[in-house]
Coordinates of C-alpha atoms and ligand atoms in Angstrom, one line a residue:
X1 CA -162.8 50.4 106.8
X2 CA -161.0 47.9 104.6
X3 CA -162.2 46.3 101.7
X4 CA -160.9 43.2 100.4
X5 CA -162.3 42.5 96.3
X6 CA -162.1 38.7 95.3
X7 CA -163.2 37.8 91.5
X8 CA -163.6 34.3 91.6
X9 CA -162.7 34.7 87.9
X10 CA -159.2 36.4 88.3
X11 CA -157.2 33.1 89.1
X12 CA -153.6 33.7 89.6
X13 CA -152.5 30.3 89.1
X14 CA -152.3 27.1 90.5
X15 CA -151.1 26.7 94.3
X16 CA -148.4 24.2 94.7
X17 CA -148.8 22.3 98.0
X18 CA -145.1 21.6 97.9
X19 CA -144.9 25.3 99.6
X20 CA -146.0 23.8 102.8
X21 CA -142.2 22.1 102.9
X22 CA -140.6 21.5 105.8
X23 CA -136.7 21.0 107.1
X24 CA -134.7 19.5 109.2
X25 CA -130.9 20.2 110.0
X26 CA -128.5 18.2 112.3
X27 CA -128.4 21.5 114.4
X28 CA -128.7 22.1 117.8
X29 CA -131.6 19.8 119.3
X30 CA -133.7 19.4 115.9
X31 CA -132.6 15.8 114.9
X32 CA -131.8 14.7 118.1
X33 CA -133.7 15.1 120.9
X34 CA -136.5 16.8 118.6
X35 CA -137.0 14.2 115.2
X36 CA -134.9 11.5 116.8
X37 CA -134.6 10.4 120.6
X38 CA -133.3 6.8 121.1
X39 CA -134.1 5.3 124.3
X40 CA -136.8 7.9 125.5
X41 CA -140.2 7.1 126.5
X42 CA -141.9 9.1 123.7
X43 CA -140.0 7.0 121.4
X44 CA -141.3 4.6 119.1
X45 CA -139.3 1.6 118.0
X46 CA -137.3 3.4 115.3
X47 CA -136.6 6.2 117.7
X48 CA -138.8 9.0 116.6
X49 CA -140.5 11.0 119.0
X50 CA -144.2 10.2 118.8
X51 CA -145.8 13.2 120.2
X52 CA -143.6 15.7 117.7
X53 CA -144.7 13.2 114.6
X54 CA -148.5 13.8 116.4
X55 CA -147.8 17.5 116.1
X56 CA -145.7 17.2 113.0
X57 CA -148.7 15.6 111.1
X58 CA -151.6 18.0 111.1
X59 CA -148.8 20.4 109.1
X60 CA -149.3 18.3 106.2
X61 CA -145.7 18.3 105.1
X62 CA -145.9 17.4 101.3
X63 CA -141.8 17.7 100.7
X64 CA -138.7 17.4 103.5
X65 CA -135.5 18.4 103.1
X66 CA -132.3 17.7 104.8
X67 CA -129.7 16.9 106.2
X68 CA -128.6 20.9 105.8
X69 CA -128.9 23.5 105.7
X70 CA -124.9 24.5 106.9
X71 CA -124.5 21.4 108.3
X72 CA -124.5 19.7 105.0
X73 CA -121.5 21.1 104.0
X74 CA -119.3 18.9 106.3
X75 CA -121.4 16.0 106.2
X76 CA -120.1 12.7 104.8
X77 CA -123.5 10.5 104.2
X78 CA -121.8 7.3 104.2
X79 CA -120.9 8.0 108.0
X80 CA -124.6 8.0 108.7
X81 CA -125.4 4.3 107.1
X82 CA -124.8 0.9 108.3
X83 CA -125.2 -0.8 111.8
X84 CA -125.2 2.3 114.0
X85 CA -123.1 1.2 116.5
X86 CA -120.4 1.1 113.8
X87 CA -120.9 4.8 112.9
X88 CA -118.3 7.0 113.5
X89 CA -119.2 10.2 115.6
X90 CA -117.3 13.2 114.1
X91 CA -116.8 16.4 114.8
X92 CA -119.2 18.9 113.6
X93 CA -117.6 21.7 112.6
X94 CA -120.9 23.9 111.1
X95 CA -122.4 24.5 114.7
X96 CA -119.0 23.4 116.8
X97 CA -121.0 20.0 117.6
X98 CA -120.4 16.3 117.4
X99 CA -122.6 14.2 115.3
X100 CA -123.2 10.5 115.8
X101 CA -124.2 9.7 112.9
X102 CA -127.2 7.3 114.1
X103 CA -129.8 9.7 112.0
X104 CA -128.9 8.8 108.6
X105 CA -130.0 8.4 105.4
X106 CA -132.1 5.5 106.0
X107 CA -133.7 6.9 109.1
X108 CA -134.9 9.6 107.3
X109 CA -136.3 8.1 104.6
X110 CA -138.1 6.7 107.1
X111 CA -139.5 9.6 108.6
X112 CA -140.5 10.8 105.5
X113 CA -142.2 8.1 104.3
X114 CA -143.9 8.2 108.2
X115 CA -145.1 11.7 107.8
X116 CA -146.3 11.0 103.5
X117 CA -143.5 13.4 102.7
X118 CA -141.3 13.7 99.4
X119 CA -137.8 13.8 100.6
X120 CA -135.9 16.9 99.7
X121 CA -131.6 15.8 100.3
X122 CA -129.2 19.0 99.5
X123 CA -125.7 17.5 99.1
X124 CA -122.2 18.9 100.2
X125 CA -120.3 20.7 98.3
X126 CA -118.5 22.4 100.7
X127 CA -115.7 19.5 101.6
X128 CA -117.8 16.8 99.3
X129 CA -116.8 15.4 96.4
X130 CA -118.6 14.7 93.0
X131 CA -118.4 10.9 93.5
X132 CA -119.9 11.0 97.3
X133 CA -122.9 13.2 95.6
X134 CA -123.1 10.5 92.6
X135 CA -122.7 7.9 95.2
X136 CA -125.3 9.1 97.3
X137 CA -127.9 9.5 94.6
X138 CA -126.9 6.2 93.3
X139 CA -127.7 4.4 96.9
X140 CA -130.9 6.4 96.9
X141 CA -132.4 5.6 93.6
X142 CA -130.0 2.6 92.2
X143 CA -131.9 0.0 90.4
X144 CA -128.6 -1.9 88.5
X145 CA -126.4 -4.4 90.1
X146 CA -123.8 -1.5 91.5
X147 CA -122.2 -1.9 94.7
X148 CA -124.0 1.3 95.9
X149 CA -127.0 0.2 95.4
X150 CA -126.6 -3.0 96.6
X151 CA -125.2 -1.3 99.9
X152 CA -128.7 0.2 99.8
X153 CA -129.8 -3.5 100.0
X154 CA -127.4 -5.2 102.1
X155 CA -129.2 -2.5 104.5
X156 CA -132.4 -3.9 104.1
X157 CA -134.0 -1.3 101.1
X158 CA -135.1 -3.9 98.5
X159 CA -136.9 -0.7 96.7
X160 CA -135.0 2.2 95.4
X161 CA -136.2 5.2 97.3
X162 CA -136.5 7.2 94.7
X163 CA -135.6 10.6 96.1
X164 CA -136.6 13.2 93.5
X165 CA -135.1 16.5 94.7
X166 CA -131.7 17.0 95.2
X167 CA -129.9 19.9 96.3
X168 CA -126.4 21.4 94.6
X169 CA -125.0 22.4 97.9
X170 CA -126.4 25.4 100.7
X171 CA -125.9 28.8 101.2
X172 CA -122.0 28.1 99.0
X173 CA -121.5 31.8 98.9
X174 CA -121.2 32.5 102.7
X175 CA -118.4 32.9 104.8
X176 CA -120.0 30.6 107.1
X177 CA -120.2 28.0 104.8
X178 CA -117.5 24.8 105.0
X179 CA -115.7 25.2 101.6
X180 CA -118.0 28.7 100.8
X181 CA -116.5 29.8 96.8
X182 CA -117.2 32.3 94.8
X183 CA -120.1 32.3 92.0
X184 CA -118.1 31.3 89.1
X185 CA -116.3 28.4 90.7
X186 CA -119.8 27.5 92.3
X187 CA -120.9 27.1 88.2
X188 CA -118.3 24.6 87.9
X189 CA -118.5 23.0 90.7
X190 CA -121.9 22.5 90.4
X191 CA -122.1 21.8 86.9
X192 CA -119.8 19.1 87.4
X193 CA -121.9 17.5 89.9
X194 CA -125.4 18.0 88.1
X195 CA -124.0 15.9 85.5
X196 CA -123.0 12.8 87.6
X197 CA -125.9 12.9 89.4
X198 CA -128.1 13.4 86.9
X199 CA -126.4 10.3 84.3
X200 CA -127.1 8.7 87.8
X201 CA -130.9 8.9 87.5
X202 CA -132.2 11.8 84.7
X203 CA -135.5 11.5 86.6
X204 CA -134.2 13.7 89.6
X205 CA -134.7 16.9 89.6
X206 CA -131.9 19.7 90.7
X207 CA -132.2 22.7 92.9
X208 CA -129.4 25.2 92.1
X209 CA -128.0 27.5 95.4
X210 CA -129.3 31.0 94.9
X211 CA -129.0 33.1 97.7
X212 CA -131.4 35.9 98.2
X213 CA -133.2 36.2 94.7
X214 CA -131.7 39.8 93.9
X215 CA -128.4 39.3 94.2
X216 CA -125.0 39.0 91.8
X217 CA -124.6 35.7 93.2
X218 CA -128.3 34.7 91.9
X219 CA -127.7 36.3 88.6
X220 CA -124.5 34.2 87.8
X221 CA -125.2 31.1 88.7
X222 CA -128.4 31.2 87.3
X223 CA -127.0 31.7 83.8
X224 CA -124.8 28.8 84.5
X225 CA -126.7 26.6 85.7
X226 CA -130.4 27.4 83.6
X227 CA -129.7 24.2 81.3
X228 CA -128.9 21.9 84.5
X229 CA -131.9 23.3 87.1
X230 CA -135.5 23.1 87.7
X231 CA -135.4 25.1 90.8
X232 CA -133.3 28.0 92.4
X233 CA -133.3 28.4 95.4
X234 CA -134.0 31.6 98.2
X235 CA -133.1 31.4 101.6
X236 CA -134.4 34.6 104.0
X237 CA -134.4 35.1 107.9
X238 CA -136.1 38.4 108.9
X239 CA -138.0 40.3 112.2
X240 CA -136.7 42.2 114.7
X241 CA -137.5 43.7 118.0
X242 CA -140.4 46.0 116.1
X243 CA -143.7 44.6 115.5
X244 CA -144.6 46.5 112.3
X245 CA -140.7 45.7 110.9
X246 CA -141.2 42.1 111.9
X247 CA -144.4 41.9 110.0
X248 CA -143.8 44.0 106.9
X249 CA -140.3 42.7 106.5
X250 CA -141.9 39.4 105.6
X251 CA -142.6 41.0 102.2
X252 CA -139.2 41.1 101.4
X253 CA -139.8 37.5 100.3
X254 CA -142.0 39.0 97.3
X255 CA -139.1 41.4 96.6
X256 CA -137.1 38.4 96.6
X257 CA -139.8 36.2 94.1
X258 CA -140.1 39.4 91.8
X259 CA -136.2 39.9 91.1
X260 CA -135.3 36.3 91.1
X261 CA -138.6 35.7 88.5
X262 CA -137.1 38.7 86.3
X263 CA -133.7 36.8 86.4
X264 CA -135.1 33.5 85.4
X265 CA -137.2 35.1 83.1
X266 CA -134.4 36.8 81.3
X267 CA -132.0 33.6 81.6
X268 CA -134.7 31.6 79.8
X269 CA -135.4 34.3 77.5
X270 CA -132.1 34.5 76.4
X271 CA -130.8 31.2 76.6
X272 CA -134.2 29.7 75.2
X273 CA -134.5 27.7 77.9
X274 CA -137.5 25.3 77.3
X275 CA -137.7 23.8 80.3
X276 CA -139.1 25.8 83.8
X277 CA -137.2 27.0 86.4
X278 CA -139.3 27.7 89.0
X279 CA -138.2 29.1 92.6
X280 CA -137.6 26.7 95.5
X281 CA -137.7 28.9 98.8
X282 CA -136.1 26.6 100.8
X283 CA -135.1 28.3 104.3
X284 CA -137.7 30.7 105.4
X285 CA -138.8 31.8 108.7
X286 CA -138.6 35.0 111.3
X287 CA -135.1 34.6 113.3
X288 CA -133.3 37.3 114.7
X289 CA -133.5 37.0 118.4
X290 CA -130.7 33.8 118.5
X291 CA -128.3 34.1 116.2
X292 CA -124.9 34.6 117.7
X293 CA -121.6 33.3 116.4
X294 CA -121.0 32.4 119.8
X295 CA -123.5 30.0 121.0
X296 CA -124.4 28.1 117.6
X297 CA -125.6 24.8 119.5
X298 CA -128.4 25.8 121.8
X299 CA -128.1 29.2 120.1
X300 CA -131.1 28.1 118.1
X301 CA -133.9 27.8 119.9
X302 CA -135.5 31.2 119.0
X303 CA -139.3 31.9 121.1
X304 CA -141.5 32.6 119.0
X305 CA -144.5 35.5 120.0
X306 CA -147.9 36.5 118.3
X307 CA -145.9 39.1 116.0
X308 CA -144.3 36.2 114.6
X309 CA -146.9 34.6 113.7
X310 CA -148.5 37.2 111.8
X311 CA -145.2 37.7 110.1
X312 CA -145.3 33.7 109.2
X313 CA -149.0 34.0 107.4
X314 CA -148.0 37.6 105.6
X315 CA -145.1 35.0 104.3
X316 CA -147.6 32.7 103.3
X317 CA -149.7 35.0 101.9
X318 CA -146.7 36.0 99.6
X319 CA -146.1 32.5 98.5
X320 CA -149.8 32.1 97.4
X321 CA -149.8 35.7 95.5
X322 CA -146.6 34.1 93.6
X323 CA -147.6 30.8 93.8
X324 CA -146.7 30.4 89.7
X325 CA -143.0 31.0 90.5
X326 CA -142.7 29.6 93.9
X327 CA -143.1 25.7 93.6
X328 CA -141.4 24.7 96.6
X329 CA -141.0 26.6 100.1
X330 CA -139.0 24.8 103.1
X331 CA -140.3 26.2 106.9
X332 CA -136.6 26.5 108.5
X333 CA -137.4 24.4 110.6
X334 CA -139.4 21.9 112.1
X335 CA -138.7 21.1 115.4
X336 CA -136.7 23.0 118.3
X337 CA -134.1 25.2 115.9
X338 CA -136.3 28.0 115.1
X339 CA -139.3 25.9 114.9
X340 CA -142.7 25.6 115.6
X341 CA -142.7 22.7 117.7
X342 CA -140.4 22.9 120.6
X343 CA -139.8 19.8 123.2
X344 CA -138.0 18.4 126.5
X345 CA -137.6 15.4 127.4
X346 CA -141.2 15.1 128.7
X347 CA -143.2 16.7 126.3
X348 CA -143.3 19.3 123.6
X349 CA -145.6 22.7 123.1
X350 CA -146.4 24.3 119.8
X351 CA -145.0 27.7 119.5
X352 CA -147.0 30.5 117.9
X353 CA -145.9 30.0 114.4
X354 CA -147.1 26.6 114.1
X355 CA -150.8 27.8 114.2
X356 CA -150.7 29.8 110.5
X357 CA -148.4 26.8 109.6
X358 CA -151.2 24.4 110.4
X359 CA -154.4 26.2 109.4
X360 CA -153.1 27.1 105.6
X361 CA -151.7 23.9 104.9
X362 CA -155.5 22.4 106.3
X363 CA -157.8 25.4 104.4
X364 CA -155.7 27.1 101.6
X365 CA -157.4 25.4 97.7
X366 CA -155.8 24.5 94.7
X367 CA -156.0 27.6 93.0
X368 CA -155.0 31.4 93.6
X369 CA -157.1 34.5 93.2
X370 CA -156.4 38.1 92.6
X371 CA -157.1 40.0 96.0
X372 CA -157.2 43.4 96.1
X373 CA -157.3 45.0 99.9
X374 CA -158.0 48.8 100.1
X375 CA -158.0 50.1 103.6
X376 CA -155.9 52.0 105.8
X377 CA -152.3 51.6 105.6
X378 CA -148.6 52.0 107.5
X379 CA -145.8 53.4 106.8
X380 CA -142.5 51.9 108.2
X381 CA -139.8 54.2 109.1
X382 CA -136.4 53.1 108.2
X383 CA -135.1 53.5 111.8
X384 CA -137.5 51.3 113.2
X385 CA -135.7 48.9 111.1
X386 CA -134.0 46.9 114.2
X387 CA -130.3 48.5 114.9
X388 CA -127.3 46.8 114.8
X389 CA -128.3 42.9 113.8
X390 CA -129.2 41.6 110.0
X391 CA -132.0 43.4 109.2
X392 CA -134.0 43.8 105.6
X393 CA -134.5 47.4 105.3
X394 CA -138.9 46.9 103.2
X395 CA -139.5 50.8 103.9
X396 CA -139.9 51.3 100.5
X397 CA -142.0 48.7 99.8
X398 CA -144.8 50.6 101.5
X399 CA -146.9 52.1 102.9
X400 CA -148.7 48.3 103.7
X401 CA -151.9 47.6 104.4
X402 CA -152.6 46.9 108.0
X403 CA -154.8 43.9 106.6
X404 CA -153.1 41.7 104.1
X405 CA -155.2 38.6 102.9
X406 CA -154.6 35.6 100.5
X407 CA -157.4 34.0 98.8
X408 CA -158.2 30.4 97.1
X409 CA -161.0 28.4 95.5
X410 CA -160.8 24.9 94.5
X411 CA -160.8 23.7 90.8
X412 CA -164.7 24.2 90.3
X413 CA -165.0 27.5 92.1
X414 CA -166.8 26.5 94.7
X415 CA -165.0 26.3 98.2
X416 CA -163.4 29.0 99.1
X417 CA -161.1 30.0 101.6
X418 CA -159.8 33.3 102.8
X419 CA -156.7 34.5 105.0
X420 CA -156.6 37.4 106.8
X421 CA -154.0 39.0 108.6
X422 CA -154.5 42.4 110.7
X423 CA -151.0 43.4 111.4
X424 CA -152.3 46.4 113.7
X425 CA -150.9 45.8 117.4
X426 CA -153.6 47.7 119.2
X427 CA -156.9 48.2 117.6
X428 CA -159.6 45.8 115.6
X429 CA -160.6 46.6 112.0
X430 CA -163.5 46.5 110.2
X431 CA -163.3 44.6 106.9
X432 CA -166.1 43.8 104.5
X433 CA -165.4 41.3 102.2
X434 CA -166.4 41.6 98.8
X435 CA -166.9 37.9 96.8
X436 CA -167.7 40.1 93.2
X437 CA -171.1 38.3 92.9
X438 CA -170.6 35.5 94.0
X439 CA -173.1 34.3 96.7
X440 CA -172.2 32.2 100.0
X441 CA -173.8 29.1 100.3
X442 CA -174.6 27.7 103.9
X443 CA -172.2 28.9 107.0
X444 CA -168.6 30.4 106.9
X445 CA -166.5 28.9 109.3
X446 CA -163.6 30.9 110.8
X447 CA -160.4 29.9 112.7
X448 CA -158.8 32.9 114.5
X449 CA -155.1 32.7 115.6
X450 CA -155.0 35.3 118.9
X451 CA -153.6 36.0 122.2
X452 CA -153.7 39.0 124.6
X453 CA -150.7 41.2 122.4
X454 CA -148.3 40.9 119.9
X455 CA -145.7 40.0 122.8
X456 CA -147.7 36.3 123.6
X457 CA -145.9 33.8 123.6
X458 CA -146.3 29.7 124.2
X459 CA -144.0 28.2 126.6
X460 CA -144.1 25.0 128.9
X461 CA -146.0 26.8 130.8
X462 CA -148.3 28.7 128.9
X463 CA -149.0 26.8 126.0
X464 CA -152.1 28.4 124.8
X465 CA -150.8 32.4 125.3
X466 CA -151.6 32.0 121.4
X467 CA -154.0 29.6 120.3
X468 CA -156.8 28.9 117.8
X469 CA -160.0 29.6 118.3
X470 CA -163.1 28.7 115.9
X471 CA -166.3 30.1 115.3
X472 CA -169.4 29.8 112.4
X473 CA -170.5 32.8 111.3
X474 CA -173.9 34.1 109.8
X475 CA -173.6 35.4 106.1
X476 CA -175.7 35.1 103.3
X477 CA -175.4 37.6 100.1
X478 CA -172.0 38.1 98.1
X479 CA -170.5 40.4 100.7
X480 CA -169.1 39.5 104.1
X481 CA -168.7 42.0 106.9
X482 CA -166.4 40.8 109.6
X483 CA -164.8 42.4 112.5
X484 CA -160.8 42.1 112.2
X485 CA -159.2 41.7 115.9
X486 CA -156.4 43.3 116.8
X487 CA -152.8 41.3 115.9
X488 CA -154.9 38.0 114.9
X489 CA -155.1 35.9 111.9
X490 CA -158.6 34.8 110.4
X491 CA -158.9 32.0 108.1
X492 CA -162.3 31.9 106.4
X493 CA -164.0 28.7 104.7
X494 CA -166.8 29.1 102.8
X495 CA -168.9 27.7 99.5
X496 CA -169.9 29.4 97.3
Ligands
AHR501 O1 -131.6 27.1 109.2 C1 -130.5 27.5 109.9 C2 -129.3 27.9 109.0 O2 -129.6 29.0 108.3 C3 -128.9 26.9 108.0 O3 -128.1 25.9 108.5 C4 -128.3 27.7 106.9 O4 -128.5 27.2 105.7 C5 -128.8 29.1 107.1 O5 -127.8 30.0 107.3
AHR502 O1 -123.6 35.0 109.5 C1 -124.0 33.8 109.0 C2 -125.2 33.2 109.6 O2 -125.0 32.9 110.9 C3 -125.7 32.0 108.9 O3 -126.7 32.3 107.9 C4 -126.4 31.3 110.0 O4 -126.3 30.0 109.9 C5 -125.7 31.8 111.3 O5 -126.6 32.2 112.2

């Protein structure tokens, strides 16, 4: 039996919707033929695909970053602006690609302001300069009578656009990266640009490039950057052939939040920071299955299965718990590069992952309460850790839970909402629900997130292998006693 405790009173904090962030890379077949697809049927005027904004909207996307992600680091944003047929079409040397250049800028302001997103742009600083960044944040957000943003005009955006968040470069430490440095010469690098862009507009704010959270490289440019940042930020891909490593390992994000807070923490401490620096987690997601050095162009499009969809909502679940230090949380990514919406030139399905994507960003309230789930628990063994491949090795983090569950009530303590996810493959689990007093008004209604096994997965074919079902259910009292199936996720909506 497990027992999940909720005190209504024991409110973590206040949950930032900004975690339900979304990105989009020029990668593989995310802007175009995902985002973007001139000249197709399922286009509208401006090009966007109308069924993957149909699917993109029920996510609720508060914040949108782009244009990278690796790509960025090669990317010259004045290419992408102008008449397109002008645009140059360059080589695209993060993912051995061309790009045309007709998404730009403009377009994707566009699609933000489509979908009632913030935008979210991460400049290069790979083989960018200081002025393109100041540039760039100058044609954005330019009110004066500069040529930049006049450009901006001359393009036909009267309005400034006024882009708030802005990146200081992605991923700059990897070997991957176009123009990768070490930490200290990030500092300079990056301190450099924070003040250009910031002189440009001091209303923006600036997302330094942390890596992981716990390492060196976090630790250094944290300290030089603390004056310059709101946000750090922590990129992590985990999963692997193993259900139980593919959805414990998402807890290595909460490793990730709890060294990276202590970091910040001590930075402020000692540099009496005034200001917060809270944790952007801005590339998230399972991905193991296609990730080869090889094939980097279609070498993307990772199939998602009911495993990883459990491993998505234990993520989520995490984010909640730390919702005071995470205040912004990009979904790497959106559409067809390990996404949850995945076209073809007739249509698109929604992979697994999109259904936890959907149903927190629809049920999960304002503020965050102290769970506590006692029940039977698992114990990963560090060889089931996924051989060979890029694996984060969480053994010590448990023994888990087989249940783990989130929990939020709005501002007045009234609406509640509850997310639980049984990670056991095989059997169903008993849970009773404990509301410490509280009493349920009226019906609970419940959305369960299922297929046949943990190996279900949506294709053109099969669309609904894992789907959504919902159901009321009868409870009265302070106490809730559900049944838990096997490898599903419930979402549970009650007043209180
Ligand atoms: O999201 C895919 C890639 O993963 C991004 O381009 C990069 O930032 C990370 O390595
Ligand atoms: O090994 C580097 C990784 O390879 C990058 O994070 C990712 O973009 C690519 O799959």
């Amino acid at each position: 039996m497990t027992r999940i405790s909720i005190d209504l009173r024991r409110r973590l904090g206040t949950v930032d919707r900004r975690i339900f962030g979304q990105f989009i890379e020029h990668i593989g077949r995310c802007i175009y033929g995902g985002v973007y697809d001139e000249g197709s049927p399922l286009a509208d005027a401006r090009g966007f695909r109308r069924d993957v904004l149909d699917a993109a909207r029920p996510l609720r996307i508060p914040i949108l970053r782009w244009p990278g992600g690796n790509f960025v680091s090669g990317y010259h944003w004045l290419d992408g602006v102008g008449p397109r047929d002008r645009r140059p079409r360059r080589s695209e040397l993060a993912w051995y690609a061309e790009e045309s250049n007709r998404f730009g800028t403009d377009e994707f302001i566009e699609y933000c302001r489509v979908l009632g997103a913030e935008p979210f742009i991460c400049v290069n600083m790979g083989s960018g300069t200081m002025d393109e960044a100041q540039a760039w944040v100058e044609y954005c957000n330019g009110t004066g009578n500069t040529s930049w943003a006049n450009l901006r005009r001359q393009h036909g955006h009267a309005e400034p656009y006024r882009v708030r968040y802005w990146g200081l470069g992605n991923e700059m430490y990897g070997g991957w990266q176009i123009g990768n440095m070490n930490a200290h010469d990030y500092v300079k690098k990056a301190r450099a640009f924070a003040m250009v862009m910031k002189r440009t507009d001091p209303s923006i704010q600036l997302i330094g490039c942390g890596q992981n959270g716990w390492s060196e490289w976090d630790e250094i440019t944290l300290s030089g950057l603390a004056e310059l940042i709101d946000f750090h930020s922590i990129h992590l891909y985990t999963g692997g052939p193993d259900h139980y490593a593919t959805v414990f390992q998402s807890h290595q994000a909460e490793r990730a939040i709890r060294i990276c807070a202590a970091l910040i923490e001590r930075v402020r401490y000692a540099q009496r920071i005034a200001h917060p620096i809270h944790i952007a987690f801005d590339e998230w997601n399972v991905w193991w299955r296609t990730r080869s050095h090889e094939d980097r162009v279609g070498g993307v499009e990772e199939r998602y299965n009911l495993s990883d969809a459990l491993a998505v909502a234990t993520y989520l679940n995490g984010f909640i718990r730390h919702c005071r230090t995470v205040r912004i949380a990009n979904f790497a990514q959106l559409v067809n590069a390990i996404a949850p919406i995945f076209t073809n030139p007739r249509g698109l399905f929604l992979q697994a992952i999109y259904h936890p994507l959907r149903l927190y960003a629809e049920h999960v309230q304002d503020v965050a309460l102290d769970v506590h789930v006692a029940g039977e628990t698992y114990a990963l063994t560090p060889d089931q850790e996924s051989p060979g491949g890029r694996v984060h090795h969480v053994a010590d983090l448990g023994p888990f839970t087989l249940v783990d569950a989130s929990a939020t009530c709005d501002e007045a303590g009234r609406a509640v909402a509850v997310a639980l996810v049984n990670r056991d493959r095989d059997r169903d689990l008993p849970v009773t629900l404990d509301l410490g007093g509280a009493v349920i008004a009226g019906a609970v209604s419940a959305w369960e997130v299922n297929g046949a096994d943990v190996t279900a997965t949506n294709s053109f074919e099969t669309p609904r292998a894992v789907d959504v079902r919902e159901r009321k259910l009868d409870a009265r009292g302070a106490r809730l006693e559900i049944m838990a199936p096997a490898h599903s996720i419930t979402v549970l909506r009650c007043d209180v």
